[in-house]
Amino acid sequence: MNPLMAHRVDTEGNARGRRFMRLEWNPNEARRANPQHWSQIQHVLSELIPGFDIEYVLEHAVITRIDLAFDLHGQHVNGIQVFSLLRRAHSGRYEHGPLGVTNSIEIGRYGGDRYLLVYDKRLQLGSALIGRFTRAARTSNLVRRTRPWTRFEVRLKDVGSFAELDALSNPFAGYTVSTIGQMGESVSGYVEGWFLDACRYRGIQAALSTIPNQRTRTRYASLVRKLEPPEWWSPEALWSEMPVAVADIFDR
């Protein structure tokens, strides 16, 4: 591995070069290739870095970003609604395909300290494939062959050291999730129907922001919060797997 050259700007506005090395390690892929993947990565780092001490690194190294994700099979993202319960303002952005089908939901600012992305994993895999077929053809074939596959992914920045992962608060608990079907059973009438359509194509966050009257906006926000989550949405159960996942990655 050859060190790469990066550029940074110092306090006087001058660009300076510095050498750094990026080592990408995917535990899932590595586990298939070598059952002792964690020992192997330690061996590689020991050869690259003089005096390398893995225990010191795990205690003092700073995690600048961590992605926490889970996959949902059998439920398309087009029928999912996400609402942020966090006190600070979070934006919501929905990406739609040519037929008006929702392909992804974004809550938060990309690059911010907390960012939620919910997306159609089949489309993401289809667009990443390399072959002689067009992207549309490859994607449509993938969609037809597989069940709906939705990924929930929370990206956090500057979470501290590895030693602090056990104390990390549950990021999924900051969101409430419902389905379009659930919302349709809870609203009736013309105005409520308009709100439901706005949620479907713009997202709950954006739909609420279009209501000028604060009392009305509060009433609709209360309606959203009172919806029973689908049986597959349990932030507590999801987070209970976090210690097991961390221990499995580091063979501990």
mmCIF file of C-alpha atoms in Angstrom:
data_model
loop_
_atom_site.group_PDB
_atom_site.id
_atom_site.type_symbol
_atom_site.label_atom_id
_atom_site.label_comp_id
_atom_site.label_asym_id
_atom_site.label_seq_id
_atom_site.Cartn_x
_atom_site.Cartn_y
_atom_site.Cartn_z
ATOM 1 C CA MET A 1 0.000 0.000 0.000
ATOM 2 C CA ASN A 2 1.415 3.322 -1.039
ATOM 3 C CA PRO A 3 0.707 6.331 1.192
ATOM 4 C CA LEU A 4 -1.473 8.913 -0.541
ATOM 5 C CA MET A 5 -0.986 12.655 -0.630
ATOM 6 C CA ALA A 6 -3.635 14.910 0.898
ATOM 7 C CA HIS A 7 -3.804 18.687 1.046
ATOM 8 C CA ARG A 8 -4.928 20.823 3.941
ATOM 9 C CA VAL A 9 -5.065 24.552 4.473
ATOM 10 C CA ASP A 10 -3.108 25.983 7.389
ATOM 11 C CA THR A 11 -4.076 29.000 9.502
ATOM 12 C CA GLU A 12 -2.499 31.358 6.958
ATOM 13 C CA GLY A 13 -4.493 29.961 4.054
ATOM 14 C CA ASN A 14 -1.588 28.070 2.481
ATOM 15 C CA ALA A 15 -2.170 24.584 1.152
ATOM 16 C CA ARG A 16 0.199 22.040 2.612
ATOM 17 C CA GLY A 17 0.595 18.404 1.713
ATOM 18 C CA ARG A 18 0.630 15.606 4.254
ATOM 19 C CA ARG A 19 1.012 11.888 3.815
ATOM 20 C CA PHE A 20 -1.583 9.475 5.106
ATOM 21 C CA MET A 21 -2.656 5.902 4.623
ATOM 22 C CA ARG A 22 -6.210 4.618 4.319
ATOM 23 C CA LEU A 23 -6.825 0.976 5.136
ATOM 24 C CA GLU A 24 -10.325 -0.289 4.390
ATOM 25 C CA TRP A 25 -11.475 -3.394 6.204
ATOM 26 C CA ASN A 26 -14.907 -4.958 5.778
ATOM 27 C CA PRO A 27 -15.389 -7.529 8.564
ATOM 28 C CA ASN A 28 -18.165 -9.385 6.720
ATOM 29 C CA GLU A 29 -16.060 -9.843 3.595
ATOM 30 C CA ALA A 30 -12.921 -10.592 5.601
ATOM 31 C CA ARG A 31 -14.706 -13.268 7.641
ATOM 32 C CA ARG A 32 -15.525 -15.190 4.463
ATOM 33 C CA ALA A 33 -11.889 -15.115 3.359
ATOM 34 C CA ASN A 34 -10.270 -15.799 6.725
ATOM 35 C CA PRO A 35 -11.912 -16.912 10.006
ATOM 36 C CA GLN A 36 -9.041 -15.200 11.860
ATOM 37 C CA HIS A 37 -9.655 -11.871 10.122
ATOM 38 C CA TRP A 38 -9.106 -9.723 13.237
ATOM 39 C CA SER A 39 -5.741 -11.354 13.944
ATOM 40 C CA GLN A 40 -4.774 -10.797 10.316
ATOM 41 C CA ILE A 41 -5.616 -7.093 10.392
ATOM 42 C CA GLN A 42 -3.538 -6.692 13.563
ATOM 43 C CA HIS A 43 -0.628 -8.420 11.839
ATOM 44 C CA VAL A 44 -0.861 -6.091 8.817
ATOM 45 C CA LEU A 45 -0.985 -2.987 11.004
ATOM 46 C CA SER A 46 1.958 -4.209 13.089
ATOM 47 C CA GLU A 47 4.070 -4.439 9.930
ATOM 48 C CA LEU A 48 3.018 -0.990 8.729
ATOM 49 C CA ILE A 49 3.241 0.936 11.999
ATOM 50 C CA PRO A 50 6.327 0.565 14.212
ATOM 51 C CA GLY A 51 5.430 -0.176 17.833
ATOM 52 C CA PHE A 52 1.770 -0.740 16.981
ATOM 53 C CA ASP A 53 -0.303 -1.593 20.085
ATOM 54 C CA ILE A 54 -3.864 -2.669 19.320
ATOM 55 C CA GLU A 55 -5.091 -2.299 22.899
ATOM 56 C CA TYR A 56 -3.829 1.285 23.033
ATOM 57 C CA VAL A 57 -5.516 2.049 19.711
ATOM 58 C CA LEU A 58 -8.860 0.632 20.837
ATOM 59 C CA GLU A 59 -8.729 2.756 23.969
ATOM 60 C CA HIS A 60 -7.458 6.055 22.534
ATOM 61 C CA ALA A 61 -8.184 6.161 18.795
ATOM 62 C CA VAL A 62 -11.020 8.529 17.848
ATOM 63 C CA ILE A 63 -13.927 7.271 15.760
ATOM 64 C CA THR A 64 -14.721 10.098 13.346
ATOM 65 C CA ARG A 65 -17.673 8.271 11.762
ATOM 66 C CA ILE A 66 -19.676 5.135 12.380
ATOM 67 C CA ASP A 67 -22.528 3.696 10.302
ATOM 68 C CA LEU A 68 -25.148 1.585 12.079
ATOM 69 C CA ALA A 69 -27.568 -0.271 9.829
ATOM 70 C CA PHE A 70 -30.151 -3.013 9.714
ATOM 71 C CA ASP A 71 -31.989 -4.598 6.788
ATOM 72 C CA LEU A 72 -35.738 -5.019 6.457
ATOM 73 C CA HIS A 73 -36.952 -7.671 4.012
ATOM 74 C CA GLY A 74 -40.469 -7.789 2.586
ATOM 75 C CA GLN A 75 -41.258 -4.080 3.108
ATOM 76 C CA HIS A 76 -40.566 -1.513 0.392
ATOM 77 C CA VAL A 77 -39.365 1.937 1.397
ATOM 78 C CA ASN A 78 -42.245 3.437 -0.609
ATOM 79 C CA GLY A 79 -44.674 2.460 2.163
ATOM 80 C CA ILE A 80 -42.554 3.710 5.083
ATOM 81 C CA GLN A 81 -42.780 7.030 6.903
ATOM 82 C CA VAL A 82 -40.124 8.343 9.289
ATOM 83 C CA PHE A 83 -40.522 11.191 11.748
ATOM 84 C CA SER A 84 -37.749 12.662 13.881
ATOM 85 C CA LEU A 85 -38.456 12.971 17.594
ATOM 86 C CA LEU A 86 -35.276 14.958 18.189
ATOM 87 C CA ARG A 87 -35.744 18.472 19.533
ATOM 88 C CA ARG A 88 -33.430 20.136 17.054
ATOM 89 C CA ALA A 89 -34.590 20.730 13.515
ATOM 90 C CA HIS A 90 -34.028 17.940 11.045
ATOM 91 C CA SER A 91 -34.830 18.136 7.384
ATOM 92 C CA GLY A 92 -36.489 15.332 5.467
ATOM 93 C CA ARG A 93 -35.891 14.592 1.791
ATOM 94 C CA TYR A 94 -37.531 11.890 -0.301
ATOM 95 C CA GLU A 95 -36.133 10.654 -3.632
ATOM 96 C CA HIS A 96 -38.665 9.314 -6.148
ATOM 97 C CA GLY A 97 -38.217 7.190 -9.234
ATOM 98 C CA PRO A 98 -39.753 7.855 -12.679
ATOM 99 C CA LEU A 99 -43.057 6.269 -11.597
ATOM 100 C CA GLY A 100 -43.320 8.324 -8.418
ATOM 101 C CA VAL A 101 -42.167 5.445 -6.206
ATOM 102 C CA THR A 102 -40.134 6.500 -3.185
ATOM 103 C CA ASN A 103 -36.598 5.094 -3.414
ATOM 104 C CA SER A 104 -34.984 6.716 -0.380
ATOM 105 C CA ILE A 105 -35.672 8.863 2.678
ATOM 106 C CA GLU A 106 -33.148 11.217 4.258
ATOM 107 C CA ILE A 107 -33.528 12.757 7.709
ATOM 108 C CA GLY A 108 -30.804 15.189 8.698
ATOM 109 C CA ARG A 109 -27.931 16.777 6.832
ATOM 110 C CA TYR A 110 -25.402 14.633 5.010
ATOM 111 C CA GLY A 111 -22.090 15.211 6.733
ATOM 112 C CA GLY A 112 -23.814 16.330 9.941
ATOM 113 C CA ASP A 113 -23.366 14.659 13.299
ATOM 114 C CA ARG A 114 -26.531 12.545 12.833
ATOM 115 C CA TYR A 115 -27.913 11.472 9.477
ATOM 116 C CA LEU A 116 -30.532 8.816 8.735
ATOM 117 C CA LEU A 117 -30.811 7.243 5.297
ATOM 118 C CA VAL A 118 -33.553 4.739 4.436
ATOM 119 C CA TYR A 119 -33.262 3.350 0.923
ATOM 120 C CA ASP A 120 -34.112 0.574 -1.514
ATOM 121 C CA LYS A 121 -31.115 -1.728 -1.240
ATOM 122 C CA ARG A 122 -32.018 -3.580 -4.452
ATOM 123 C CA LEU A 123 -31.731 -0.396 -6.497
ATOM 124 C CA GLN A 124 -28.451 0.477 -4.802
ATOM 125 C CA LEU A 125 -26.994 -2.916 -5.651
ATOM 126 C CA GLY A 126 -28.348 -2.734 -9.186
ATOM 127 C CA SER A 127 -26.707 0.628 -9.843
ATOM 128 C CA ALA A 128 -23.386 -0.688 -8.538
ATOM 129 C CA LEU A 129 -23.276 -3.686 -10.886
ATOM 130 C CA ILE A 130 -20.909 -3.524 -13.826
ATOM 131 C CA GLY A 131 -21.877 -5.254 -17.044
ATOM 132 C CA ARG A 132 -22.832 -4.798 -20.661
ATOM 133 C CA PHE A 133 -26.496 -4.088 -19.837
ATOM 134 C CA THR A 134 -27.842 -0.621 -19.207
ATOM 135 C CA ARG A 135 -28.406 0.490 -15.642
ATOM 136 C CA ALA A 136 -32.198 0.505 -16.128
ATOM 137 C CA ALA A 137 -32.225 -3.057 -17.461
ATOM 138 C CA ARG A 138 -29.950 -4.391 -14.739
ATOM 139 C CA THR A 139 -31.928 -2.637 -12.039
ATOM 140 C CA SER A 140 -35.328 -3.799 -13.290
ATOM 141 C CA ASN A 141 -34.122 -7.405 -13.475
ATOM 142 C CA LEU A 142 -32.807 -7.229 -9.927
ATOM 143 C CA VAL A 143 -36.064 -5.737 -8.659
ATOM 144 C CA ARG A 144 -38.139 -8.440 -10.336
ATOM 145 C CA ARG A 145 -36.028 -11.274 -8.969
ATOM 146 C CA THR A 146 -35.910 -10.280 -5.316
ATOM 147 C CA ARG A 147 -38.262 -9.346 -2.505
ATOM 148 C CA PRO A 148 -38.437 -5.744 -1.294
ATOM 149 C CA TRP A 149 -35.265 -4.965 0.640
ATOM 150 C CA THR A 150 -35.013 -1.766 2.674
ATOM 151 C CA ARG A 151 -31.968 -0.623 4.617
ATOM 152 C CA PHE A 152 -32.071 1.744 7.594
ATOM 153 C CA GLU A 153 -28.684 3.391 8.083
ATOM 154 C CA VAL A 154 -27.750 5.930 10.755
ATOM 155 C CA ARG A 155 -24.438 7.745 10.290
ATOM 156 C CA LEU A 156 -22.887 9.342 13.351
ATOM 157 C CA LYS A 157 -19.818 11.564 13.512
ATOM 158 C CA ASP A 158 -17.220 12.023 16.273
ATOM 159 C CA VAL A 159 -18.582 9.380 18.621
ATOM 160 C CA GLY A 160 -15.404 9.103 20.724
ATOM 161 C CA SER A 161 -13.078 6.156 21.239
ATOM 162 C CA PHE A 162 -13.705 2.456 20.773
ATOM 163 C CA ALA A 163 -13.873 2.137 24.544
ATOM 164 C CA GLU A 164 -16.897 4.459 24.539
ATOM 165 C CA LEU A 165 -18.975 2.388 22.123
ATOM 166 C CA ASP A 166 -20.648 0.610 25.041
ATOM 167 C CA ALA A 167 -21.916 3.962 26.324
ATOM 168 C CA LEU A 168 -23.231 5.105 22.948
ATOM 169 C CA SER A 169 -26.892 6.055 23.186
ATOM 170 C CA ASN A 170 -29.407 4.373 20.896
ATOM 171 C CA PRO A 171 -29.619 6.549 17.732
ATOM 172 C CA PHE A 172 -32.681 4.686 16.398
ATOM 173 C CA ALA A 173 -34.703 5.795 19.424
ATOM 174 C CA GLY A 174 -34.761 9.318 18.006
ATOM 175 C CA TYR A 175 -37.157 8.352 15.220
ATOM 176 C CA THR A 176 -40.720 7.118 15.025
ATOM 177 C CA VAL A 177 -41.679 4.932 12.085
ATOM 178 C CA SER A 178 -45.067 4.125 10.594
ATOM 179 C CA THR A 179 -46.437 2.844 7.315
ATOM 180 C CA ILE A 180 -48.742 4.538 4.840
ATOM 181 C CA GLY A 181 -51.363 1.897 5.606
ATOM 182 C CA GLN A 182 -51.316 2.759 9.302
ATOM 183 C CA MET A 183 -51.626 6.457 8.589
ATOM 184 C CA GLY A 184 -54.511 5.861 6.172
ATOM 185 C CA GLU A 185 -56.478 4.137 8.941
ATOM 186 C CA SER A 186 -55.934 7.085 11.293
ATOM 187 C CA VAL A 187 -56.983 9.971 9.037
ATOM 188 C CA SER A 188 -60.266 10.673 7.254
ATOM 189 C CA GLY A 189 -61.838 13.494 5.287
ATOM 190 C CA TYR A 190 -60.532 15.776 2.568
ATOM 191 C CA VAL A 191 -57.999 17.756 4.621
ATOM 192 C CA GLU A 192 -56.606 14.648 6.307
ATOM 193 C CA GLY A 193 -56.408 12.939 2.920
ATOM 194 C CA TRP A 194 -54.351 15.843 1.603
ATOM 195 C CA PHE A 195 -51.993 15.493 4.543
ATOM 196 C CA LEU A 196 -51.622 11.762 3.875
ATOM 197 C CA ASP A 197 -50.739 12.408 0.219
ATOM 198 C CA ALA A 198 -48.246 15.084 1.263
ATOM 199 C CA CYS A 199 -46.621 12.599 3.639
ATOM 200 C CA ARG A 200 -46.416 9.973 0.917
ATOM 201 C CA TYR A 201 -44.612 12.184 -1.601
ATOM 202 C CA ARG A 202 -42.870 14.749 0.589
ATOM 203 C CA GLY A 203 -42.389 13.006 3.923
ATOM 204 C CA ILE A 204 -43.861 13.756 7.338
ATOM 205 C CA GLN A 205 -41.298 16.437 8.173
ATOM 206 C CA ALA A 206 -41.940 18.408 4.992
ATOM 207 C CA ALA A 207 -45.730 17.900 5.140
ATOM 208 C CA LEU A 208 -45.904 19.320 8.656
ATOM 209 C CA SER A 209 -43.795 22.320 7.678
ATOM 210 C CA THR A 210 -46.365 23.319 5.033
ATOM 211 C CA ILE A 211 -49.123 23.803 7.652
ATOM 212 C CA PRO A 212 -49.048 27.519 8.561
ATOM 213 C CA ASN A 213 -51.291 27.317 11.628
ATOM 214 C CA GLN A 214 -49.257 26.197 14.617
ATOM 215 C CA ARG A 215 -52.223 24.645 16.436
ATOM 216 C CA THR A 216 -53.151 22.588 13.391
ATOM 217 C CA ARG A 217 -49.536 21.598 12.853
ATOM 218 C CA THR A 218 -49.282 20.479 16.477
ATOM 219 C CA ARG A 219 -52.456 18.392 16.125
ATOM 220 C CA TYR A 220 -51.113 16.557 13.107
ATOM 221 C CA ALA A 221 -47.735 16.034 14.752
ATOM 222 C CA SER A 222 -49.546 14.556 17.747
ATOM 223 C CA LEU A 223 -51.464 12.237 15.438
ATOM 224 C CA VAL A 224 -48.202 10.982 13.975
ATOM 225 C CA ARG A 225 -46.656 10.369 17.388
ATOM 226 C CA LYS A 226 -49.657 8.331 18.547
ATOM 227 C CA LEU A 227 -49.444 5.859 15.687
ATOM 228 C CA GLU A 228 -48.468 2.368 16.762
ATOM 229 C CA PRO A 229 -45.178 1.422 15.102
ATOM 230 C CA PRO A 230 -45.107 -1.625 12.824
ATOM 231 C CA GLU A 231 -44.118 -4.842 14.529
ATOM 232 C CA TRP A 232 -40.672 -4.802 12.913
ATOM 233 C CA TRP A 233 -39.756 -1.378 14.343
ATOM 234 C CA SER A 234 -38.317 -1.822 17.835
ATOM 235 C CA PRO A 235 -35.322 0.470 18.546
ATOM 236 C CA GLU A 236 -34.717 -1.253 21.883
ATOM 237 C CA ALA A 237 -34.519 -4.718 20.324
ATOM 238 C CA LEU A 238 -32.284 -3.427 17.537
ATOM 239 C CA TRP A 239 -29.896 -1.764 19.957
ATOM 240 C CA SER A 240 -29.681 -4.855 22.166
ATOM 241 C CA GLU A 241 -27.726 -6.484 19.330
ATOM 242 C CA MET A 242 -25.085 -3.742 19.303
ATOM 243 C CA PRO A 243 -22.743 -5.263 21.971
ATOM 244 C CA VAL A 244 -22.935 -8.651 20.266
ATOM 245 C CA ALA A 245 -22.125 -7.134 16.872
ATOM 246 C CA VAL A 246 -19.117 -5.220 18.225
ATOM 247 C CA ALA A 247 -17.781 -8.300 20.014
ATOM 248 C CA ASP A 248 -18.223 -10.382 16.868
ATOM 249 C CA ILE A 249 -16.335 -7.880 14.690
ATOM 250 C CA PHE A 250 -13.342 -7.821 17.029
ATOM 251 C CA ASP A 251 -13.502 -11.542 17.945
ATOM 252 C CA ARG A 252 -14.063 -10.762 21.625
#
